[in-house]
Amino acid sequence: MTRPPAALRDFYENPAVPVASGAARSRRQARLLAAALGPVRSGAPAATILDIGCGDGSAAATAAELLAGHRLIGVDWSQDALRRARTRIPCAVRGELTGGGLPFAAGSADAVLFSEVIEHLVDPDAALDELRRVLRPGGHLMLSTPNLAAWYNRGLLLAGVQPVFSEVSMRRIHGRPGTQVVGHLRLYTARALRGFLGASGFEVVRIAGAPYHDVPRPLRPLDRAACRVPSLASILLAHARRAGE
């Protein structure tokens, strides 16, 4: 969503590069947001929710099931992703987090979904500045990102193995489990994410955990159990609110 250099733009426009994450994360994130927004009241305006970096729209479509009655808008800079998203969600528009900024007025959004985007950004500080701009005071930010300190990464590091989610090359995987390059540039622990959001003008309400869809099947019960301790979970789910007036 922050417009990357040309090489990264080509990488993310490649249809073979995954642009969706697991449905379990999407459902957990949507449940958190639905609880924060509350039920849609008769006669009250629907909340405007922006899914920034919506990718192919599959996560937004999953979330929409739990956010019925609210207005959900997908946003992405990739034309290929938007073409796919428009087959799944009613509204998807092109927008970037830097340059001209998102195509929305200041304070126009009640909530922002920012799902597995921040780890791909060259300038996450500028991205959060723009998200804060479009959110109304007290508006909700639901951010998810892989956890550098996931339970298996702690063991891998002790064994001298590159952590899952980290990447040292845009061409192939080196020194860690997995085979798929997805373009991760930044990784966060729960403590780092909490501090970063606070420094960017957000009040952290909660950090929860979610499982990772690519964990080998025999280890999935352990991965689900780790969600009870967010600092160990595969995926970090942060619920924050825009601080300020």
PDB file of N, CA and C in Angstrom, residues 27 36 40 48 52-53 64 66 72 80 119 141 150-151 171 191 193 199 202 207 209 218 241:
ATOM      1  N   ARG A  27     -11.634 -14.223  10.317  1.00  0.00           N
ATOM      2  CA  ARG A  27     -12.812 -14.352  11.179  1.00  0.00           C
ATOM      3  C   ARG A  27     -12.539 -13.795  12.574  1.00  0.00           C
ATOM      4  N   ALA A  36     -16.399  -4.375  18.768  1.00  0.00           N
ATOM      5  CA  ALA A  36     -16.048  -2.976  19.038  1.00  0.00           C
ATOM      6  C   ALA A  36     -17.093  -2.021  18.477  1.00  0.00           C
ATOM      7  N   VAL A  40     -25.723  -2.907  14.512  1.00  0.00           N
ATOM      8  CA  VAL A  40     -26.219  -1.815  13.690  1.00  0.00           C
ATOM      9  C   VAL A  40     -27.608  -1.423  14.197  1.00  0.00           C
ATOM     10  N   THR A  48     -18.434   3.075   8.310  1.00  0.00           N
ATOM     11  CA  THR A  48     -17.598   2.932   7.118  1.00  0.00           C
ATOM     12  C   THR A  48     -16.301   2.246   7.510  1.00  0.00           C
ATOM     13  N   ILE A  52      -7.738  -1.774   4.006  1.00  0.00           N
ATOM     14  CA  ILE A  52      -6.582  -1.215   3.300  1.00  0.00           C
ATOM     15  C   ILE A  52      -5.599  -2.335   2.978  1.00  0.00           C
ATOM     16  N   GLY A  53      -5.319  -2.506   1.689  1.00  0.00           N
ATOM     17  CA  GLY A  53      -4.509  -3.640   1.262  1.00  0.00           C
ATOM     18  C   GLY A  53      -5.370  -4.877   1.178  1.00  0.00           C
ATOM     19  N   ALA A  64     -17.001  -9.682   5.949  1.00  0.00           N
ATOM     20  CA  ALA A  64     -18.310  -9.100   5.682  1.00  0.00           C
ATOM     21  C   ALA A  64     -19.433  -9.927   6.284  1.00  0.00           C
ATOM     22  N   LEU A  66     -19.546 -11.189   9.136  1.00  0.00           N
ATOM     23  CA  LEU A  66     -19.700 -10.818  10.543  1.00  0.00           C
ATOM     24  C   LEU A  66     -19.933  -9.326  10.724  1.00  0.00           C
ATOM     25  N   LEU A  72     -18.399  -1.750   3.844  1.00  0.00           N
ATOM     26  CA  LEU A  72     -17.030  -2.253   3.750  1.00  0.00           C
ATOM     27  C   LEU A  72     -16.469  -1.931   2.374  1.00  0.00           C
ATOM     28  N   ASP A  80      -4.213  -5.825 -10.498  1.00  0.00           N
ATOM     29  CA  ASP A  80      -4.544  -7.243 -10.582  1.00  0.00           C
ATOM     30  C   ASP A  80      -5.333  -7.685  -9.354  1.00  0.00           C
ATOM     31  N   GLU A 119       3.966  -5.646   7.278  1.00  0.00           N
ATOM     32  CA  GLU A 119       5.251  -6.350   7.138  1.00  0.00           C
ATOM     33  C   GLU A 119       5.838  -6.208   5.732  1.00  0.00           C
ATOM     34  N   LEU A 141      -8.674   0.746  14.593  1.00  0.00           N
ATOM     35  CA  LEU A 141      -7.685   0.136  13.703  1.00  0.00           C
ATOM     36  C   LEU A 141      -7.537  -1.319  14.099  1.00  0.00           C
ATOM     37  N   ALA A 150       6.857 -15.929  17.314  1.00  0.00           N
ATOM     38  CA  ALA A 150       5.954 -17.079  17.367  1.00  0.00           C
ATOM     39  C   ALA A 150       6.648 -18.263  18.039  1.00  0.00           C
ATOM     40  N   TRP A 151       5.865 -19.135  18.641  1.00  0.00           N
ATOM     41  CA  TRP A 151       6.413 -20.208  19.479  1.00  0.00           C
ATOM     42  C   TRP A 151       7.448 -21.049  18.743  1.00  0.00           C
ATOM     43  N   ARG A 171      13.922 -13.650  -4.314  1.00  0.00           N
ATOM     44  CA  ARG A 171      13.907 -14.664  -5.366  1.00  0.00           C
ATOM     45  C   ARG A 171      13.591 -16.061  -4.855  1.00  0.00           C
ATOM     46  N   ARG A 191       5.452  -6.895  21.750  1.00  0.00           N
ATOM     47  CA  ARG A 191       5.940  -5.708  22.477  1.00  0.00           C
ATOM     48  C   ARG A 191       6.298  -4.591  21.495  1.00  0.00           C
ATOM     49  N   LEU A 193       5.153  -4.155  18.441  1.00  0.00           N
ATOM     50  CA  LEU A 193       3.946  -3.659  17.770  1.00  0.00           C
ATOM     51  C   LEU A 193       3.180  -2.705  18.679  1.00  0.00           C
ATOM     52  N   ALA A 199       3.379   5.019  19.579  1.00  0.00           N
ATOM     53  CA  ALA A 199       4.181   6.143  19.092  1.00  0.00           C
ATOM     54  C   ALA A 199       3.582   6.782  17.839  1.00  0.00           C
ATOM     55  N   PHE A 202      -1.892   6.000  18.311  1.00  0.00           N
ATOM     56  CA  PHE A 202      -2.987   5.076  18.567  1.00  0.00           C
ATOM     57  C   PHE A 202      -2.929   4.574  20.011  1.00  0.00           C
ATOM     58  N   ILE A 207      -4.170  -6.797  22.225  1.00  0.00           N
ATOM     59  CA  ILE A 207      -3.435  -7.603  21.252  1.00  0.00           C
ATOM     60  C   ILE A 207      -3.805  -9.059  21.496  1.00  0.00           C
ATOM     61  N   GLY A 209      -4.119 -13.199  19.536  1.00  0.00           N
ATOM     62  CA  GLY A 209      -3.368 -14.076  18.646  1.00  0.00           C
ATOM     63  C   GLY A 209      -4.273 -14.827  17.698  1.00  0.00           C
ATOM     64  N   PRO A 218       0.079 -31.677  11.762  1.00  0.00           N
ATOM     65  CA  PRO A 218       0.265 -32.241  13.105  1.00  0.00           C
ATOM     66  C   PRO A 218       0.520 -31.188  14.189  1.00  0.00           C
ATOM     67  N   ARG A 241      -7.212   2.259  18.846  1.00  0.00           N
ATOM     68  CA  ARG A 241      -8.123   3.355  18.507  1.00  0.00           C
ATOM     69  C   ARG A 241      -7.314   4.612  18.260  1.00  0.00           C
TER      70      ARG A 241
END
